[in-house]
Coordinates of C-alpha atoms and ligand atoms in Angstrom, one line a residue:
I1 CA -15.2 -26.2 -7.5
E2 CA -14.7 -24.1 -10.5
I3 CA -16.2 -20.7 -11.5
P4 CA -17.6 -21.4 -15.1
P5 CA -16.5 -19.2 -17.7
S6 CA -20.0 -18.2 -18.4
Q7 CA -23.2 -17.6 -16.8
E8 CA -24.9 -20.0 -19.1
L9 CA -23.3 -22.8 -17.3
G10 CA -24.0 -21.7 -13.8
D11 CA -22.4 -20.0 -10.8
Y12 CA -20.3 -22.7 -9.7
S13 CA -19.2 -25.9 -11.4
F14 CA -18.0 -29.5 -10.0
P15 CA -15.8 -31.2 -12.6
C16 CA -16.4 -34.9 -11.9
F17 CA -13.2 -36.3 -13.4
S18 CA -11.5 -36.9 -10.1
L19 CA -14.4 -39.1 -8.9
A20 CA -14.4 -41.0 -12.1
K21 CA -11.1 -42.4 -11.2
Q22 CA -12.4 -43.4 -7.8
L23 CA -15.5 -44.8 -8.7
K24 CA -14.3 -46.3 -12.2
K25 CA -17.2 -44.7 -13.9
N26 CA -17.7 -42.3 -16.8
P27 CA -17.7 -38.9 -15.4
N28 CA -20.5 -38.0 -17.4
N29 CA -22.6 -40.5 -15.7
I30 CA -21.5 -39.4 -12.5
A31 CA -22.7 -35.9 -13.3
S32 CA -26.1 -36.9 -14.2
E33 CA -26.4 -39.3 -11.3
L34 CA -25.6 -36.6 -8.9
A35 CA -27.6 -33.7 -10.6
A36 CA -30.7 -36.1 -9.8
K37 CA -29.9 -36.8 -6.4
I38 CA -28.8 -33.2 -4.9
S39 CA -31.1 -30.3 -4.3
S40 CA -31.1 -27.3 -2.2
K41 CA -33.0 -24.1 -1.6
E42 CA -29.8 -22.2 -2.1
F43 CA -30.1 -23.1 -5.8
E44 CA -32.4 -22.5 -8.3
R45 CA -31.2 -25.8 -10.3
I46 CA -28.3 -28.2 -10.4
E47 CA -27.6 -29.4 -13.8
A48 CA -25.3 -32.0 -15.5
K49 CA -23.6 -30.8 -18.5
G50 CA -21.2 -33.5 -19.9
P51 CA -18.7 -34.4 -17.0
Y52 CA -19.7 -31.0 -15.1
L53 CA -22.2 -30.5 -12.6
N54 CA -23.4 -26.9 -12.8
F55 CA -24.8 -25.1 -10.0
F56 CA -27.3 -22.1 -10.5
I57 CA -27.6 -19.7 -7.4
N58 CA -31.0 -18.6 -6.4
K59 CA -30.5 -15.2 -6.9
K60 CA -33.5 -14.0 -5.0
L61 CA -32.5 -15.8 -1.9
L62 CA -28.8 -14.3 -2.5
A63 CA -30.2 -10.9 -2.9
E64 CA -32.1 -11.1 0.1
K65 CA -29.5 -12.2 2.1
A66 CA -26.7 -10.0 0.7
L67 CA -28.7 -6.9 0.7
N68 CA -30.3 -7.5 4.2
E69 CA -26.7 -8.2 5.6
I70 CA -25.2 -5.2 3.7
L71 CA -27.6 -2.9 5.2
K72 CA -27.4 -4.2 8.6
L73 CA -23.6 -4.4 8.9
R74 CA -22.9 -1.4 6.9
E75 CA -19.2 -0.2 7.0
K76 CA -18.5 -3.7 8.8
F77 CA -19.8 -5.7 5.9
G78 CA -16.9 -8.2 4.7
S79 CA -14.9 -7.5 8.0
R80 CA -13.4 -10.3 9.9
K81 CA -11.8 -10.7 13.8
I82 CA -8.4 -12.1 13.2
K83 CA -6.9 -10.3 16.4
E84 CA -3.0 -10.2 15.4
K85 CA -0.7 -7.4 16.1
V86 CA 1.0 -6.4 13.0
L87 CA 3.7 -3.6 12.2
I88 CA 3.9 -2.2 9.1
E89 CA 7.3 -0.2 8.3
S90 CA 6.9 2.8 6.0
P91 CA 8.4 5.0 4.6
S92 CA 11.6 5.0 6.0
P93 CA 13.4 7.6 4.3
N94 CA 17.0 8.7 4.3
T95 CA 17.4 12.3 5.7
N96 CA 19.7 13.4 3.0
K97 CA 16.8 14.5 0.3
P98 CA 13.1 15.0 0.2
L99 CA 10.6 12.1 -0.5
H100 CA 10.2 11.2 -4.3
I101 CA 7.5 9.3 -6.1
G102 CA 8.9 6.0 -5.0
H103 CA 8.2 7.0 -1.3
A104 CA 4.7 8.1 -2.4
R105 CA 4.3 4.7 -3.5
N106 CA 5.6 3.1 -0.4
I107 CA 3.3 5.2 2.0
I108 CA 0.3 4.6 -0.4
L109 CA 1.0 0.9 0.2
A110 CA 1.3 1.1 3.4
Q111 CA -1.8 2.9 4.2
S112 CA -3.8 0.5 2.3
V113 CA -2.2 -2.5 3.9
K114 CA -3.0 -0.9 7.1
E115 CA -6.7 -0.6 6.3
I116 CA -6.9 -4.1 4.9
L117 CA -5.2 -5.6 8.0
K118 CA -7.7 -3.5 10.5
F119 CA -10.6 -4.8 8.2
S120 CA -9.7 -8.3 9.2
G121 CA -9.8 -7.6 12.4
N122 CA -6.1 -6.9 13.5
E123 CA -4.4 -4.1 15.1
A124 CA -1.8 -2.4 12.7
L125 CA 0.7 -0.2 13.4
I126 CA 3.0 2.1 11.2
V127 CA 6.3 2.2 12.2
N128 CA 9.1 4.3 10.3
L129 CA 12.8 4.1 10.4
N130 CA 14.7 7.2 9.8
N131 CA 18.0 6.5 8.2
D132 CA 19.9 9.4 9.8
R133 CA 23.5 8.3 9.5
G134 CA 26.0 6.9 6.9
V135 CA 27.9 7.8 4.1
H136 CA 25.2 9.3 2.1
I137 CA 24.3 11.4 4.8
C138 CA 27.7 12.9 5.1
K139 CA 27.6 13.7 1.4
S140 CA 25.0 16.3 1.8
L141 CA 26.9 17.5 5.0
I142 CA 30.1 18.1 3.1
A143 CA 28.4 19.8 0.1
Y144 CA 26.7 22.1 2.4
Q145 CA 30.0 22.9 4.3
K146 CA 31.7 23.6 1.3
Y147 CA 29.0 25.4 -1.1
G148 CA 26.5 26.2 1.5
N149 CA 27.2 30.0 2.6
N150 CA 25.3 29.5 5.7
Q151 CA 22.0 29.5 3.7
T152 CA 18.9 28.4 5.7
P153 CA 15.2 27.4 4.4
E154 CA 14.1 30.5 5.9
K155 CA 16.3 32.9 4.0
L156 CA 15.7 31.1 0.6
N157 CA 12.2 30.6 1.5
K158 CA 12.4 26.8 0.7
K159 CA 11.1 23.6 2.2
S160 CA 13.7 22.4 4.5
D161 CA 14.2 18.9 3.2
H162 CA 14.4 20.4 -0.5
L163 CA 17.3 22.3 0.7
V164 CA 19.3 19.4 1.8
G165 CA 18.4 17.4 -1.0
D166 CA 20.0 20.4 -3.3
Y167 CA 23.4 19.8 -1.5
Y168 CA 23.1 15.7 -2.0
V169 CA 22.8 16.6 -5.9
K170 CA 25.5 19.2 -5.5
F171 CA 27.9 16.4 -4.0
A172 CA 27.3 14.2 -7.0
Q173 CA 27.9 17.1 -9.4
E174 CA 31.1 18.2 -7.8
L175 CA 32.4 14.6 -7.4
K176 CA 33.0 14.4 -10.9
A177 CA 35.7 16.9 -11.2
N178 CA 36.9 16.0 -7.8
P179 CA 36.9 12.2 -6.7
E180 CA 38.6 12.9 -3.5
L181 CA 35.2 14.1 -2.2
E182 CA 34.4 10.3 -1.8
K183 CA 37.2 9.8 0.7
E184 CA 36.0 13.3 2.5
A185 CA 32.7 11.6 2.9
Q186 CA 33.9 8.5 4.3
E187 CA 36.1 10.6 6.8
C188 CA 33.2 12.5 7.7
L189 CA 31.5 9.3 8.6
V190 CA 34.5 8.2 10.9
K191 CA 34.3 11.8 12.6
W192 CA 30.5 11.6 13.4
E193 CA 30.9 8.2 14.8
K194 CA 33.6 9.5 17.0
G195 CA 31.2 12.1 18.1
D196 CA 33.4 15.2 16.6
K197 CA 31.5 18.3 17.8
K198 CA 31.4 20.5 14.5
T199 CA 30.3 17.4 12.5
L200 CA 27.5 16.4 14.9
A201 CA 26.4 20.3 14.9
L202 CA 26.0 20.5 11.5
W203 CA 24.4 16.9 11.2
K204 CA 21.7 18.0 13.8
K205 CA 20.8 21.2 12.0
M206 CA 20.6 19.3 8.7
N207 CA 18.8 16.3 9.9
S208 CA 16.1 18.7 11.5
W209 CA 15.5 20.2 8.3
A210 CA 15.1 17.0 6.5
L211 CA 12.7 15.5 9.3
N212 CA 10.5 18.8 9.5
G213 CA 10.2 18.7 5.7
F214 CA 9.1 15.0 5.9
K215 CA 6.5 15.8 8.4
E216 CA 4.8 18.2 6.0
T217 CA 4.6 15.8 3.4
Y218 CA 3.4 13.0 5.7
K219 CA 0.4 15.5 6.5
K220 CA -0.4 15.5 2.6
F221 CA -0.9 11.9 2.6
N222 CA -2.7 11.7 6.1
L223 CA 0.0 9.4 7.0
K224 CA 0.0 8.8 10.7
I225 CA 3.3 7.4 12.0
D226 CA 2.6 5.2 15.3
K227 CA 6.4 5.1 16.1
N228 CA 9.7 6.7 14.7
Y229 CA 13.0 5.0 15.0
F230 CA 16.6 6.7 14.1
E231 CA 19.6 4.7 12.8
S232 CA 21.5 7.3 14.8
K233 CA 20.2 6.0 18.1
I234 CA 20.2 2.3 17.4
Y235 CA 23.3 1.5 15.0
K236 CA 25.6 1.2 18.1
K237 CA 23.6 -1.7 19.6
G238 CA 23.8 -3.4 16.1
K239 CA 27.6 -3.2 16.5
E240 CA 27.3 -4.9 19.8
I241 CA 25.5 -7.7 18.6
V242 CA 27.7 -8.2 15.7
L243 CA 30.7 -8.3 18.1
E244 CA 28.8 -10.7 20.5
E245 CA 28.1 -13.2 17.6
F246 CA 31.6 -12.8 16.7
K247 CA 32.6 -14.1 20.2
K248 CA 30.1 -16.9 19.8
G249 CA 31.8 -17.8 16.6
K250 CA 29.1 -17.0 14.2
V251 CA 30.6 -13.8 12.7
N252 CA 34.0 -14.2 11.0
K253 CA 36.8 -11.3 10.9
K254 CA 39.0 -10.5 8.0
A255 CA 42.7 -9.7 8.0
D256 CA 41.9 -6.0 7.7
G257 CA 39.6 -6.1 10.6
A258 CA 36.2 -6.2 8.8
Y259 CA 33.6 -8.4 10.3
F260 CA 31.4 -10.6 7.9
V261 CA 29.3 -13.7 7.6
D262 CA 29.6 -16.4 5.0
L263 CA 25.9 -16.9 3.8
S264 CA 27.0 -18.9 0.7
K265 CA 25.2 -22.0 1.9
E266 CA 22.1 -19.9 1.5
G267 CA 22.9 -18.7 -1.8
L268 CA 23.6 -15.2 -0.7
G269 CA 27.4 -14.9 -0.7
E270 CA 29.8 -13.2 1.9
K271 CA 28.1 -10.2 3.7
I272 CA 30.2 -7.6 5.7
L273 CA 28.6 -6.4 8.9
L274 CA 31.3 -4.0 10.1
R275 CA 33.7 -2.0 8.0
A276 CA 37.6 -2.3 8.6
D277 CA 37.5 1.3 9.9
G278 CA 34.9 -0.1 12.3
T279 CA 31.9 2.0 11.0
A280 CA 28.7 0.4 10.8
I281 CA 27.0 -0.2 7.5
Y282 CA 23.1 -0.2 6.5
I283 CA 22.4 -3.6 7.7
T284 CA 24.1 -3.3 11.2
Q285 CA 21.1 -1.2 12.5
D286 CA 18.6 -3.7 11.1
I287 CA 19.7 -6.6 13.1
Y288 CA 19.1 -4.7 16.3
L289 CA 16.1 -2.9 15.1
A290 CA 14.2 -6.2 14.7
L291 CA 15.1 -7.3 18.0
L292 CA 14.0 -3.9 19.6
R293 CA 10.7 -4.1 17.9
K294 CA 10.0 -7.7 18.8
K295 CA 10.7 -6.6 22.4
E296 CA 8.6 -3.5 22.4
F297 CA 5.6 -4.8 20.7
N298 CA 6.0 -8.7 20.8
F299 CA 4.2 -8.5 17.0
D300 CA 2.7 -11.5 15.5
K301 CA 4.0 -10.1 12.2
M302 CA 6.3 -7.5 10.8
I303 CA 5.8 -6.0 7.4
Y304 CA 8.7 -4.2 5.9
I305 CA 7.5 -2.3 2.9
V306 CA 10.8 -1.5 0.8
A307 CA 11.5 -1.4 -2.7
S308 CA 12.3 -4.4 -4.5
E309 CA 15.8 -3.3 -5.2
Q310 CA 16.5 -4.2 -1.6
N311 CA 15.4 -8.1 -2.0
Y312 CA 18.8 -9.1 -1.4
H313 CA 19.3 -6.9 1.7
F314 CA 16.2 -8.3 3.5
Q315 CA 17.1 -12.1 2.2
V316 CA 20.5 -11.4 4.2
L317 CA 18.8 -9.9 7.1
F318 CA 16.4 -12.9 7.6
A319 CA 19.2 -15.4 7.3
L320 CA 21.2 -13.7 10.0
L321 CA 18.5 -13.5 12.3
K322 CA 18.0 -17.2 11.8
L323 CA 21.8 -17.8 12.0
F324 CA 21.7 -15.9 15.3
G325 CA 18.9 -18.2 16.5
Y326 CA 15.8 -15.9 16.5
D327 CA 13.1 -18.4 15.8
W328 CA 10.6 -15.6 15.4
V329 CA 12.1 -14.6 12.0
N330 CA 9.3 -16.4 10.1
K331 CA 7.1 -13.6 11.5
L332 CA 9.1 -10.9 9.4
Y333 CA 7.9 -10.4 6.0
H334 CA 9.4 -8.1 3.3
L335 CA 6.7 -6.6 1.0
N336 CA 8.6 -5.5 -2.1
Y337 CA 7.4 -3.1 -4.9
G338 CA 8.5 -2.3 -8.2
L339 CA 10.1 1.1 -9.2
V340 CA 8.1 4.3 -10.1
N341 CA 9.2 5.9 -13.3
L342 CA 7.9 8.9 -15.5
E343 CA 7.5 8.8 -19.3
S344 CA 10.8 10.7 -19.2
G345 CA 12.7 7.6 -17.7
R346 CA 14.4 6.3 -14.7
M347 CA 14.9 8.4 -11.7
K348 CA 18.0 9.4 -9.9
S349 CA 18.2 11.0 -6.7
R350 CA 21.7 12.2 -7.0
E351 CA 21.2 13.6 -10.4
G352 CA 18.3 15.6 -9.2
T353 CA 16.2 13.9 -11.8
V354 CA 13.6 12.8 -9.3
V355 CA 9.9 13.5 -9.1
D356 CA 9.7 15.1 -5.7
S357 CA 6.6 13.7 -3.6
D358 CA 5.5 17.5 -2.8
D359 CA 5.7 18.6 -6.3
L360 CA 3.8 15.4 -7.7
I361 CA 1.0 16.1 -5.3
Q362 CA 0.6 19.8 -6.2
E363 CA 0.6 18.8 -9.9
L364 CA -2.2 16.6 -9.1
D365 CA -4.1 19.1 -7.1
S366 CA -3.9 21.5 -9.7
L367 CA -5.0 19.1 -12.4
A368 CA -7.9 18.2 -10.2
L369 CA -9.0 21.8 -9.5
E370 CA -9.0 22.4 -13.4
E371 CA -11.4 19.4 -13.7
I372 CA -13.5 20.8 -11.1
E373 CA -13.4 24.1 -12.7
K374 CA -14.6 22.9 -15.7
R375 CA -17.5 20.8 -14.4
Y376 CA -18.6 23.0 -11.0
S377 CA -17.3 26.4 -11.7
N378 CA -20.0 28.2 -9.5
L379 CA -18.9 26.3 -6.3
P380 CA -17.3 28.3 -3.3
D381 CA -13.3 28.4 -3.8
K382 CA -13.1 26.7 -0.5
E383 CA -15.0 23.8 -1.3
K384 CA -13.6 23.4 -4.8
K385 CA -10.1 23.2 -2.9
Q386 CA -11.1 20.6 -0.6
R387 CA -12.8 18.3 -3.4
A388 CA -9.5 18.8 -5.3
E389 CA -7.3 17.5 -2.7
K390 CA -9.4 14.5 -2.1
I391 CA -9.8 13.8 -5.8
A392 CA -6.0 14.1 -6.4
L393 CA -5.1 11.8 -3.5
S394 CA -7.8 9.4 -4.8
A395 CA -6.3 9.4 -8.3
L396 CA -2.7 8.8 -7.0
R397 CA -3.7 6.1 -4.8
Y398 CA -5.6 4.2 -7.3
Y399 CA -3.1 4.7 -10.0
F400 CA -0.6 3.1 -7.7
L401 CA -2.7 0.5 -6.2
K402 CA -4.4 -1.0 -9.1
V403 CA -1.1 -2.4 -10.2
D404 CA 0.4 -5.6 -8.9
K405 CA 2.6 -4.3 -6.0
N406 CA 5.6 -6.1 -7.7
K407 CA 5.5 -4.3 -11.1
E408 CA 6.9 -1.3 -12.4
I409 CA 4.8 1.9 -12.8
V410 CA 5.1 4.5 -15.1
F411 CA 3.2 7.4 -13.7
K412 CA 1.0 9.6 -16.1
P413 CA -0.6 12.2 -14.0
E414 CA -3.1 13.4 -16.6
E415 CA -4.1 9.9 -17.0
S416 CA -4.5 9.3 -13.4
I417 CA -6.8 12.3 -13.0
S418 CA -9.3 11.3 -15.9
F419 CA -12.9 11.0 -14.5
E420 CA -13.9 8.6 -17.6
R421 CA -11.4 5.8 -17.4
N422 CA -10.1 3.1 -14.8
T423 CA -9.3 5.9 -12.4
G424 CA -9.7 6.9 -8.7
P425 CA -11.8 10.0 -9.8
Y426 CA -14.2 7.8 -11.9
L427 CA -15.0 5.6 -8.8
L428 CA -15.4 8.5 -6.5
Y429 CA -17.8 9.9 -9.4
T430 CA -19.6 6.8 -9.5
Y431 CA -19.9 6.7 -5.6
A432 CA -21.4 10.3 -5.6
R433 CA -23.8 9.4 -8.5
A434 CA -25.3 6.7 -6.3
R435 CA -25.6 8.9 -3.4
S436 CA -27.2 11.7 -5.6
I437 CA -30.1 9.0 -6.4
L438 CA -30.4 8.3 -2.8
R439 CA -30.6 12.0 -1.9
K440 CA -33.4 12.8 -5.0
A441 CA -35.3 10.1 -3.8
K442 CA -35.2 11.2 -0.3
Y443 CA -34.5 7.4 0.5
K444 CA -34.6 6.4 4.2
K445 CA -33.6 2.8 4.7
S446 CA -36.6 0.7 5.9
K447 CA -36.3 -1.2 9.1
K448 CA -38.1 -4.1 7.4
S449 CA -36.3 -6.8 5.7
I450 CA -36.1 -5.9 1.9
K451 CA -38.5 -7.7 -0.3
I452 CA -37.0 -8.9 -3.6
P453 CA -38.9 -8.7 -6.7
A454 CA -38.2 -10.9 -10.0
L455 CA -34.6 -9.8 -11.0
N456 CA -33.3 -8.8 -14.4
D457 CA -30.0 -9.6 -15.5
S458 CA -28.2 -6.3 -14.7
E459 CA -29.6 -6.6 -10.9
K460 CA -28.4 -10.0 -10.7
S461 CA -24.8 -9.3 -11.8
L462 CA -24.7 -6.2 -9.5
I463 CA -25.9 -8.3 -6.5
S464 CA -23.6 -11.3 -7.4
Q465 CA -20.5 -8.6 -7.4
L466 CA -21.8 -7.2 -4.0
S467 CA -22.1 -10.6 -2.3
N468 CA -18.4 -11.3 -3.5
F469 CA -16.9 -8.5 -1.5
P470 CA -16.0 -10.5 1.7
E471 CA -14.4 -13.2 0.0
M472 CA -12.3 -10.7 -2.1
A473 CA -11.4 -8.7 1.1
K474 CA -10.3 -11.9 2.7
E475 CA -8.3 -13.0 -0.5
A476 CA -6.8 -9.5 -0.5
Y477 CA -5.6 -10.0 3.2
L478 CA -4.2 -13.4 2.8
S479 CA -2.0 -12.0 0.0
L480 CA -1.5 -8.5 0.9
S481 CA -2.7 -7.3 -2.7
P482 CA -4.4 -4.1 -2.7
N483 CA -4.7 -4.5 -6.3
L484 CA -7.5 -7.1 -5.9
I485 CA -9.4 -4.6 -4.2
A486 CA -8.9 -2.0 -6.9
N487 CA -9.9 -4.2 -9.8
Y488 CA -13.1 -5.3 -7.7
S489 CA -13.8 -1.8 -7.1
F490 CA -13.6 -0.9 -10.8
Q491 CA -15.7 -3.8 -11.9
L492 CA -18.2 -3.0 -9.0
A493 CA -18.4 0.5 -10.6
Q494 CA -18.9 -0.6 -14.1
I495 CA -21.5 -3.1 -13.4
F496 CA -23.5 -0.4 -11.4
N497 CA -23.2 2.0 -14.3
E498 CA -24.6 -0.7 -16.5
F499 CA -27.3 -1.4 -14.2
Y500 CA -28.1 2.5 -13.9
H501 CA -28.2 3.0 -17.8
S502 CA -31.0 -0.1 -17.7
N503 CA -32.9 0.4 -15.0
P504 CA -34.6 3.8 -14.2
V505 CA -34.7 3.8 -10.3
I506 CA -37.0 6.7 -9.4
G507 CA -40.4 6.4 -10.4
S508 CA -40.1 2.5 -11.0
E509 CA -42.5 0.2 -9.5
N510 CA -39.8 -1.5 -7.5
E511 CA -38.4 1.7 -6.4
P512 CA -38.0 0.7 -2.8
F513 CA -36.0 -2.5 -3.8
L514 CA -33.8 -0.5 -6.5
L515 CA -33.2 2.1 -3.9
S516 CA -32.0 -0.3 -1.2
L517 CA -29.8 -1.8 -4.2
V518 CA -28.3 1.6 -4.7
D519 CA -27.7 1.8 -0.9
S520 CA -26.2 -1.4 -0.7
F521 CA -23.7 -0.5 -3.8
S522 CA -22.6 2.8 -2.4
Q523 CA -22.0 1.2 1.0
V524 CA -19.8 -1.7 -0.6
L525 CA -18.1 0.5 -2.9
K526 CA -17.2 2.8 0.2
N527 CA -16.0 -0.2 2.3
S528 CA -13.8 -1.2 -0.8
L529 CA -12.3 2.1 -1.2
K530 CA -11.6 2.4 2.3
L531 CA -9.4 -0.5 2.0
L532 CA -7.5 1.4 -0.5
S533 CA -7.4 4.3 2.0
I534 CA -9.5 6.3 -0.5
E535 CA -11.9 8.8 1.0
T536 CA -15.4 9.1 -0.7
L537 CA -17.1 12.5 -1.6
E538 CA -20.8 12.8 -1.3
E539 CA -21.1 15.0 -4.0
M540 CA -19.0 15.4 -7.1
Ligands
LIG1 N1 16.2 4.2 4.2 C1 16.3 3.0 3.3 C2 16.4 3.7 1.9 O1 15.9 4.8 1.8 C3 15.2 2.0 3.5 C4 14.8 1.5 4.9 C5 14.1 0.3 4.9 N2 13.9 -0.3 5.9 C6 15.0 -0.9 6.8 N3 14.4 -1.4 7.9 N4 15.9 -1.3 6.2 O2 16.8 3.0 1.1

């Protein structure tokens, strides 16, 4: 069954070519024979057109079904009952610098994926890995030790994770003149793994600065983390697994003492699992972490939301788990996403040219506030601020989610906040407009089933789009693609706006029906935006 390119060819079409072969008949004849034979009250008519059998849905019946169902099920319209337990890993930062715009994309994806999973009836939990040990962490420590003068976030009145990040940048700057620093960082890691008191004390202090700062940022995104993991607490177990697998002969050892596996058969080459000096690397912890989570949650699926720069890492991780005999490795899924750039070019944390998540949100907040000042200057300040925050978040979420997750994004703040284009604020605005019609009309949902009058084209297309929502939500769930939902929402809003321009609702002889249609629209748009983790506003 195909969807024909134009409405004149019906809503669905069946090409008869496949039958032509089997029946050894001309497909045009098959189409006309079938057209004469089948009928159903679901279809206004079924017509042969050349080799195609075209089906025209009975829109009145569709409208009756769709609107009654939407207004009965409300926020549950389109939902399902799959009942799997799914873990989503996000945003898993390193504790040597604040969250940047890439983490924002990560968090936003995770929150949308969570809503999509829940809407399909799954239990979805967000788990976070804090990568709080390793050479990169030692870099911030060393720079602080050398150049920090015992500064504190309080003394400098600075957000604490930003202070940590400053020293990460400082390290990279100093490294240019003094390459020895690289060795110092490696030595610092050895000391840390050996439990050197001074190193540990400084690490604890700076780590808590980083983590406390993250917490504040998560709050701005309304991110709720169900469980936190810390690399510092799990990496040793990772080491043990590597050594056990060495005993079993699945891991090899080099002359210099490094442990590695050869994954060239899988096309992944050789992979070190423990360095020659005995220290663990990034992947060491991940091996154990997967086992730990499986034991703790016995999940049906585990989705790692991590940038596509780490595709190789996850290919290796999954290959290792398979090699070590864990058959549930097929429940693990790497949801990768593309980089986020600004118009000014690629970001680098080390050089301090990143866009920080906190700054980003603040900038969007003030852009949104400007828009609100322009339109509704007489609102109380508190109300303005609350609306601005929601609008800013909707702008960011929508801008990120409307793009295929694998594609890179060039973020343009002003564009994202526009009320008139394909943006989050435009969708919120359209929603609020529908709600204001209902308020003005003092609309109350009638308890009786909705009567459908003769329908015009704009009403028909609005109803079609509304009735497509469940199928679209399912598709987005199966492919974990929020962009399908974003595109659907935008189309829905546009169709509504066209409908609204060509049909005066209030005062029309069909007012009760039209109000039900507006109510159904606002409900479905709300459901759809919820899947993007975007909260609606009743007034805007
Ligand atoms: N902390 C890592 C980074 O910032 C990402 C961790 C991804 N998750 C994992 N289980 N390895 O690059």
